[in-house]
C-alpha positions as YAML, in Angstrom:
chain: A
units: angstrom
residues:
- id: 1
  name: MET
  ca: [-43.69, -34.00, -19.56]
- id: 2
  name: LYS
  ca: [-42.43, -30.59, -20.75]
- id: 3
  name: PRO
  ca: [-43.52, -28.74, -17.58]
- id: 4
  name: ILE
  ca: [-41.56, -31.26, -15.46]
- id: 5
  name: LEU
  ca: [-38.43, -30.81, -17.58]
- id: 6
  name: LEU
  ca: [-38.83, -27.04, -17.38]
- id: 7
  name: ARG
  ca: [-39.14, -27.19, -13.60]
- id: 8
  name: ASN
  ca: [-36.04, -29.38, -13.43]
- id: 9
  name: LYS
  ca: [-34.09, -26.87, -15.52]
- id: 10
  name: PHE
  ca: [-35.16, -24.01, -13.26]
- id: 11
  name: ALA
  ca: [-34.21, -26.06, -10.20]
- id: 12
  name: ILE
  ca: [-30.75, -26.80, -11.63]
- id: 13
  name: LEU
  ca: [-30.22, -23.14, -12.56]
- id: 14
  name: PHE
  ca: [-31.31, -22.05, -9.09]
- id: 15
  name: ILE
  ca: [-28.90, -24.50, -7.44]
- id: 16
  name: LEU
  ca: [-26.05, -23.31, -9.69]
- id: 17
  name: PHE
  ca: [-26.88, -19.71, -8.79]
- id: 18
  name: LEU
  ca: [-26.77, -20.55, -5.08]
- id: 19
  name: LEU
  ca: [-23.45, -22.34, -5.48]
- id: 20
  name: PHE
  ca: [-21.99, -19.39, -7.40]
- id: 21
  name: SER
  ca: [-23.21, -16.95, -4.73]
- id: 22
  name: LEU
  ca: [-21.66, -19.12, -2.03]
- id: 23
  name: VAL
  ca: [-18.30, -19.20, -3.84]
- id: 24
  name: VAL
  ca: [-18.30, -15.40, -4.30]
- id: 25
  name: THR
  ca: [-19.26, -14.80, -0.67]
- id: 26
  name: THR
  ca: [-16.56, -17.19, 0.57]
- id: 27
  name: TRP
  ca: [-13.97, -15.50, -1.65]
- id: 28
  name: LYS
  ca: [-14.91, -12.04, -0.34]
- id: 29
  name: MET
  ca: [-14.78, -13.27, 3.25]
- id: 30
  name: HIS
  ca: [-11.33, -14.73, 2.58]
- id: 31
  name: LEU
  ca: [-10.08, -11.40, 1.20]
- id: 32
  name: TYR
  ca: [-11.51, -9.52, 4.18]
- id: 33
  name: LYS
  ca: [-9.94, -12.01, 6.58]
- id: 34
  name: ASP
  ca: [-6.53, -11.57, 4.92]
- id: 35
  name: LYS
  ca: [-6.77, -7.76, 5.15]
- id: 36
  name: TYR
  ca: [-7.86, -7.92, 8.79]
- id: 37
  name: GLN
  ca: [-5.08, -10.33, 9.72]
- id: 38
  name: GLU
  ca: [-2.44, -8.17, 8.04]
- id: 39
  name: ILE
  ca: [-3.54, -5.09, 10.02]
- id: 40
  name: THR
  ca: [-3.88, -6.86, 13.38]
- id: 41
  name: HIS
  ca: [-0.56, -8.65, 12.79]
- id: 42
  name: ASN
  ca: [1.14, -5.25, 12.48]
- id: 43
  name: GLN
  ca: [-0.57, -3.99, 15.62]
- id: 44
  name: ARG
  ca: [0.49, -7.02, 17.66]
- id: 45
  name: TRP
  ca: [4.06, -6.70, 16.40]
- id: 46
  name: GLU
  ca: [4.20, -3.01, 17.34]
- id: 47
  name: ASN
  ca: [2.93, -3.87, 20.81]
- id: 48
  name: MET
  ca: [5.69, -6.45, 21.21]
- id: 49
  name: LEU
  ca: [8.38, -4.01, 20.07]
- id: 50
  name: THR
  ca: [7.00, -1.38, 22.45]
- id: 51
  name: GLU
  ca: [7.10, -3.79, 25.38]
- id: 52
  name: ASN
  ca: [10.75, -4.48, 24.59]
- id: 53
  name: ASN
  ca: [11.69, -0.78, 24.33]
- id: 54
  name: ILE
  ca: [12.71, -1.05, 20.69]
- id: 55
  name: TYR
  ca: [11.41, 2.33, 19.57]
- id: 56
  name: HIS
  ca: [12.91, 4.96, 21.90]
- id: 57
  name: ASP
  ca: [13.50, 8.11, 19.80]
- id: 58
  name: ASP
  ca: [14.63, 6.52, 16.56]
- id: 59
  name: SER
  ca: [11.50, 4.93, 15.09]
- id: 60
  name: ILE
  ca: [10.72, 4.54, 11.40]
- id: 61
  name: VAL
  ca: [7.19, 5.46, 10.32]
- id: 62
  name: PHE
  ca: [5.63, 3.95, 7.21]
- id: 63
  name: LEU
  ca: [2.93, 6.37, 6.00]
- id: 64
  name: GLY
  ca: [0.41, 5.87, 3.22]
- id: 65
  name: ASP
  ca: [-2.70, 4.01, 2.11]
- id: 66
  name: SER
  ca: [-3.63, 0.31, 1.91]
- id: 67
  name: GLN
  ca: [-0.44, -0.47, 0.00]
- id: 68
  name: ILE
  ca: [1.29, 0.39, 3.29]
- id: 69
  name: SER
  ca: [-1.30, -0.94, 5.74]
- id: 70
  name: ARG
  ca: [-1.19, -4.41, 4.12]
- id: 71
  name: TRP
  ca: [2.60, -4.58, 4.32]
- id: 72
  name: GLN
  ca: [3.42, -7.02, 7.13]
- id: 73
  name: MET
  ca: [6.18, -5.43, 9.17]
- id: 74
  name: ALA
  ca: [7.35, -8.38, 11.28]
- id: 75
  name: PRO
  ca: [8.39, -10.80, 8.52]
- id: 76
  name: SER
  ca: [9.62, -7.91, 6.37]
- id: 77
  name: PHE
  ca: [11.72, -5.86, 8.79]
- id: 78
  name: GLY
  ca: [12.17, -7.94, 11.93]
- id: 79
  name: SER
  ca: [13.16, -5.93, 14.98]
- id: 80
  name: LEU
  ca: [13.78, -2.67, 13.13]
- id: 81
  name: PRO
  ca: [11.75, 0.03, 14.98]
- id: 82
  name: VAL
  ca: [9.03, 0.28, 12.33]
- id: 83
  name: LEU
  ca: [5.57, 1.78, 12.92]
- id: 84
  name: ASN
  ca: [2.93, 1.18, 10.24]
- id: 85
  name: ARG
  ca: [0.59, 4.13, 9.75]
- id: 86
  name: GLY
  ca: [-1.07, 3.16, 6.49]
- id: 87
  name: ILE
  ca: [-4.83, 3.73, 6.17]
- id: 88
  name: SER
  ca: [-6.85, 2.05, 3.45]
- id: 89
  name: GLY
  ca: [-8.29, 4.46, 0.89]
- id: 90
  name: ASP
  ca: [-6.17, 7.41, 2.02]
- id: 91
  name: PHE
  ca: [-5.10, 10.36, -0.13]
- id: 92
  name: ALA
  ca: [-2.04, 12.59, -0.05]
- id: 93
  name: LEU
  ca: [-4.07, 15.53, 1.30]
- id: 94
  name: LYS
  ca: [-5.45, 13.41, 4.15]
- id: 95
  name: VAL
  ca: [-1.96, 12.14, 4.93]
- id: 96
  name: ALA
  ca: [-0.78, 15.75, 5.16]
- id: 97
  name: ASP
  ca: [-3.68, 16.50, 7.53]
- id: 98
  name: ARG
  ca: [-2.84, 13.60, 9.86]
- id: 99
  name: PHE
  ca: [0.91, 14.20, 9.74]
- id: 100
  name: ASP
  ca: [1.05, 15.72, 13.23]
- id: 101
  name: LYS
  ca: [-0.84, 12.83, 14.84]
- id: 102
  name: ASP
  ca: [0.69, 9.91, 12.95]
- id: 103
  name: VAL
  ca: [4.23, 11.19, 12.44]
- id: 104
  name: LEU
  ca: [5.29, 14.11, 14.63]
- id: 105
  name: LYS
  ca: [3.73, 12.65, 17.75]
- id: 106
  name: LEU
  ca: [5.86, 9.52, 17.29]
- id: 107
  name: LYS
  ca: [9.11, 11.52, 16.91]
- id: 108
  name: PRO
  ca: [10.61, 9.32, 14.18]
- id: 109
  name: ARG
  ca: [13.98, 9.89, 12.62]
- id: 110
  name: LEU
  ca: [12.85, 8.37, 9.33]
- id: 111
  name: LEU
  ca: [9.63, 8.50, 7.31]
- id: 112
  name: VAL
  ca: [8.82, 6.06, 4.49]
- id: 113
  name: LEU
  ca: [6.15, 7.68, 2.31]
- id: 114
  name: LEU
  ca: [4.09, 5.76, -0.25]
- id: 115
  name: ILE
  ca: [0.94, 7.66, -1.26]
- id: 116
  name: GLY
  ca: [-0.81, 9.05, -4.33]
- id: 117
  name: THR
  ca: [-2.41, 6.16, -6.18]
- id: 118
  name: ASN
  ca: [-5.90, 6.84, -4.77]
- id: 119
  name: ASP
  ca: [-5.55, 10.53, -5.65]
- id: 120
  name: LEU
  ca: [-4.93, 9.53, -9.25]
- id: 121
  name: ALA
  ca: [-7.93, 7.19, -9.21]
- id: 122
  name: ILE
  ca: [-10.38, 9.97, -8.28]
- id: 123
  name: GLY
  ca: [-9.11, 12.28, -10.99]
- id: 124
  name: GLN
  ca: [-6.74, 14.53, -9.08]
- id: 125
  name: THR
  ca: [-4.39, 16.36, -11.42]
- id: 126
  name: ILE
  ca: [-0.72, 15.49, -11.38]
- id: 127
  name: ASP
  ca: [0.12, 18.98, -10.12]
- id: 128
  name: ALA
  ca: [-2.38, 18.70, -7.26]
- id: 129
  name: ILE
  ca: [-0.91, 15.35, -6.19]
- id: 130
  name: LEU
  ca: [2.61, 16.73, -6.32]
- id: 131
  name: ASN
  ca: [1.65, 19.82, -4.32]
- id: 132
  name: ASN
  ca: [0.23, 17.65, -1.53]
- id: 133
  name: ILE
  ca: [3.31, 15.41, -1.52]
- id: 134
  name: GLU
  ca: [5.55, 18.45, -1.40]
- id: 135
  name: ALA
  ca: [3.61, 19.80, 1.59]
- id: 136
  name: ILE
  ca: [4.40, 16.56, 3.45]
- id: 137
  name: LEU
  ca: [8.08, 16.79, 2.53]
- id: 138
  name: LYS
  ca: [8.22, 20.39, 3.76]
- id: 139
  name: LYS
  ca: [6.66, 19.41, 7.09]
- id: 140
  name: ALA
  ca: [9.17, 16.63, 7.51]
- id: 141
  name: ASN
  ca: [12.08, 18.94, 6.70]
- id: 142
  name: THR
  ca: [10.85, 21.53, 9.17]
- id: 143
  name: HIS
  ca: [11.02, 18.92, 11.92]
- id: 144
  name: LYS
  ca: [14.29, 17.40, 10.68]
- id: 145
  name: ILE
  ca: [12.77, 14.05, 9.76]
- id: 146
  name: LYS
  ca: [14.57, 12.18, 6.99]
- id: 147
  name: VAL
  ca: [12.19, 11.00, 4.24]
- id: 148
  name: ILE
  ca: [12.25, 8.08, 1.85]
- id: 149
  name: LEU
  ca: [9.80, 8.95, -0.92]
- id: 150
  name: CYS
  ca: [8.59, 5.85, -2.74]
- id: 151
  name: SER
  ca: [7.47, 5.75, -6.34]
- id: 152
  name: LEU
  ca: [3.86, 5.01, -7.16]
- id: 153
  name: LEU
  ca: [3.40, 1.31, -7.81]
- id: 154
  name: PRO
  ca: [2.29, 0.05, -11.22]
- id: 155
  name: VAL
  ca: [-1.23, -1.22, -11.85]
- id: 156
  name: ALA
  ca: [-2.80, -3.84, -14.11]
- id: 157
  name: GLY
  ca: [-6.18, -5.01, -15.37]
- id: 158
  name: LYS
  ca: [-9.23, -2.90, -14.53]
- id: 159
  name: TYR
  ca: [-7.14, -0.38, -12.60]
- id: 160
  name: ILE
  ca: [-5.40, 0.93, -15.72]
- id: 161
  name: GLN
  ca: [-8.51, 2.90, -16.69]
- id: 162
  name: ASP
  ca: [-8.36, 5.26, -13.72]
- id: 163
  name: HIS
  ca: [-4.59, 4.95, -13.17]
- id: 164
  name: PRO
  ca: [-3.18, 5.82, -16.63]
- id: 165
  name: LEU
  ca: [0.24, 4.24, -17.01]
- id: 166
  name: ASP
  ca: [1.73, 7.40, -18.52]
- id: 167
  name: ASP
  ca: [0.47, 9.46, -15.56]
- id: 168
  name: ILE
  ca: [2.13, 7.07, -13.12]
- id: 169
  name: LEU
  ca: [5.42, 7.47, -14.98]
- id: 170
  name: ALA
  ca: [5.06, 11.25, -15.05]
- id: 171
  name: ILE
  ca: [4.37, 11.42, -11.31]
- id: 172
  name: ASN
  ca: [7.31, 9.17, -10.52]
- id: 173
  name: ASN
  ca: [9.64, 11.34, -12.59]
- id: 174
  name: ARG
  ca: [8.46, 14.37, -10.63]
- id: 175
  name: PHE
  ca: [8.83, 12.46, -7.35]
- id: 176
  name: SER
  ca: [12.48, 11.95, -8.21]
- id: 177
  name: GLU
  ca: [12.87, 15.70, -8.74]
- id: 178
  name: LEU
  ca: [11.03, 16.52, -5.49]
- id: 179
  name: SER
  ca: [13.33, 14.17, -3.59]
- id: 180
  name: LEU
  ca: [16.39, 16.06, -4.77]
- id: 181
  name: LYS
  ca: [14.76, 19.40, -3.98]
- id: 182
  name: HIS
  ca: [13.88, 18.42, -0.41]
- id: 183
  name: ASN
  ca: [16.89, 16.25, 0.42]
- id: 184
  name: ALA
  ca: [14.86, 13.03, 0.52]
- id: 185
  name: ASP
  ca: [15.84, 9.59, -0.74]
- id: 186
  name: TYR
  ca: [13.84, 8.30, -3.69]
- id: 187
  name: VAL
  ca: [13.08, 4.59, -3.93]
- id: 188
  name: ASP
  ca: [11.97, 3.36, -7.33]
- id: 189
  name: PHE
  ca: [9.73, 0.34, -6.80]
- id: 190
  name: HIS
  ca: [7.90, 0.90, -10.08]
- id: 191
  name: SER
  ca: [10.63, -0.02, -12.55]
- id: 192
  name: GLN
  ca: [11.30, -3.31, -10.76]
- id: 193
  name: LEU
  ca: [7.67, -4.44, -10.57]
- id: 194
  name: ILE
  ca: [6.63, -3.98, -14.19]
- id: 195
  name: TYR
  ca: [6.40, -5.83, -17.48]
- id: 196
  name: ASN
  ca: [4.50, -5.29, -20.73]
- id: 197
  name: GLU
  ca: [4.57, -1.51, -21.16]
- id: 198
  name: GLY
  ca: [4.48, -0.63, -17.49]
- id: 199
  name: GLN
  ca: [1.87, -3.00, -16.08]
- id: 200
  name: PHE
  ca: [2.19, -4.72, -12.70]
- id: 201
  name: MET
  ca: [3.79, -8.16, -13.07]
- id: 202
  name: PRO
  ca: [1.00, -10.73, -12.52]
- id: 203
  name: ASP
  ca: [2.89, -12.74, -9.89]
- id: 204
  name: LEU
  ca: [3.77, -9.59, -7.91]
- id: 205
  name: THR
  ca: [0.22, -8.25, -7.49]
- id: 206
  name: SER
  ca: [-2.79, -9.75, -5.74]
- id: 207
  name: ASP
  ca: [-5.44, -7.79, -7.63]
- id: 208
  name: GLY
  ca: [-3.79, -5.40, -10.09]
- id: 209
  name: LEU
  ca: [-3.39, -2.64, -7.50]
- id: 210
  name: HIS
  ca: [-1.90, -4.12, -4.33]
- id: 211
  name: PRO
  ca: [1.29, -6.17, -4.13]
- id: 212
  name: SER
  ca: [1.03, -9.89, -3.50]
- id: 213
  name: ARG
  ca: [3.20, -11.53, -0.87]
- id: 214
  name: SER
  ca: [5.86, -11.98, -3.52]
- id: 215
  name: GLY
  ca: [5.45, -8.32, -4.45]
- id: 216
  name: TYR
  ca: [5.95, -7.17, -0.88]
- id: 217
  name: LEU
  ca: [8.95, -9.45, -0.57]
- id: 218
  name: LYS
  ca: [10.54, -7.80, -3.60]
- id: 219
  name: MET
  ca: [9.70, -4.32, -2.26]
- id: 220
  name: THR
  ca: [11.26, -5.22, 1.09]
- id: 221
  name: LYS
  ca: [14.44, -6.32, -0.66]
- id: 222
  name: ILE
  ca: [14.59, -2.99, -2.52]
- id: 223
  name: LEU
  ca: [13.85, -0.84, 0.54]
- id: 224
  name: PHE
  ca: [15.76, -2.67, 3.25]
- id: 225
  name: PRO
  ca: [19.24, -1.27, 2.46]
- id: 226
  name: TYR
  ca: [17.89, 2.29, 2.80]
- id: 227
  name: LEU
  ca: [16.49, 1.48, 6.24]
- id: 228
  name: VAL
  ca: [19.73, -0.14, 7.39]
- id: 229
  name: ASP
  ca: [21.76, 2.85, 6.20]
- id: 230
  name: SER
  ca: [19.50, 5.17, 8.15]
- id: 231
  name: THR
  ca: [20.15, 3.29, 11.39]
- id: 232
  name: HIS
  ca: [23.87, 4.09, 11.32]
...
């Protein structure tokens, strides 16, 4: 009798394990699908704007990492001549290296820059991050491209360990100073996305690092007036 009960227990545990694995796999596929759709949605929208001659010589380039690449341009900014050049996992140094290809080649009049959180995660010093950001600002100034420098976004949960909240604040304070030095606008997303000692508001983040749809909606509301002003 005992061997049969033992076998039944193992069978139940095995079935539960399979069900758990299926749930995890489905969840991961759902996340990947969402990321893929966000990127392809931006590409399709850019193609439509190009076909309708929206860009000309006054485009707006969004440059950064996955926090930019996941930002859906069409519902956020409508027919404004926005080009999304965010690359998942990117660093400030890599952004500086691809500046010619992804910015200068497009001849924008405005650059929206949101980068630096991945640099912090891999242990880059604050000074190293700032030096790379400043190099981008100098390049933009040389080519007479107006820049909107965005604050680093807050984090929550497991991301706090490699994104110290005090370091984020320190970098953002220095970003504000760099903006003044290089005649850029500074947009402070951070202070309007936080609660509880600087952590990302739960309903505004999808995972503790990236904004949720509500988070992007709030960021759009903050940024939109700067974009409109730049079009006049």
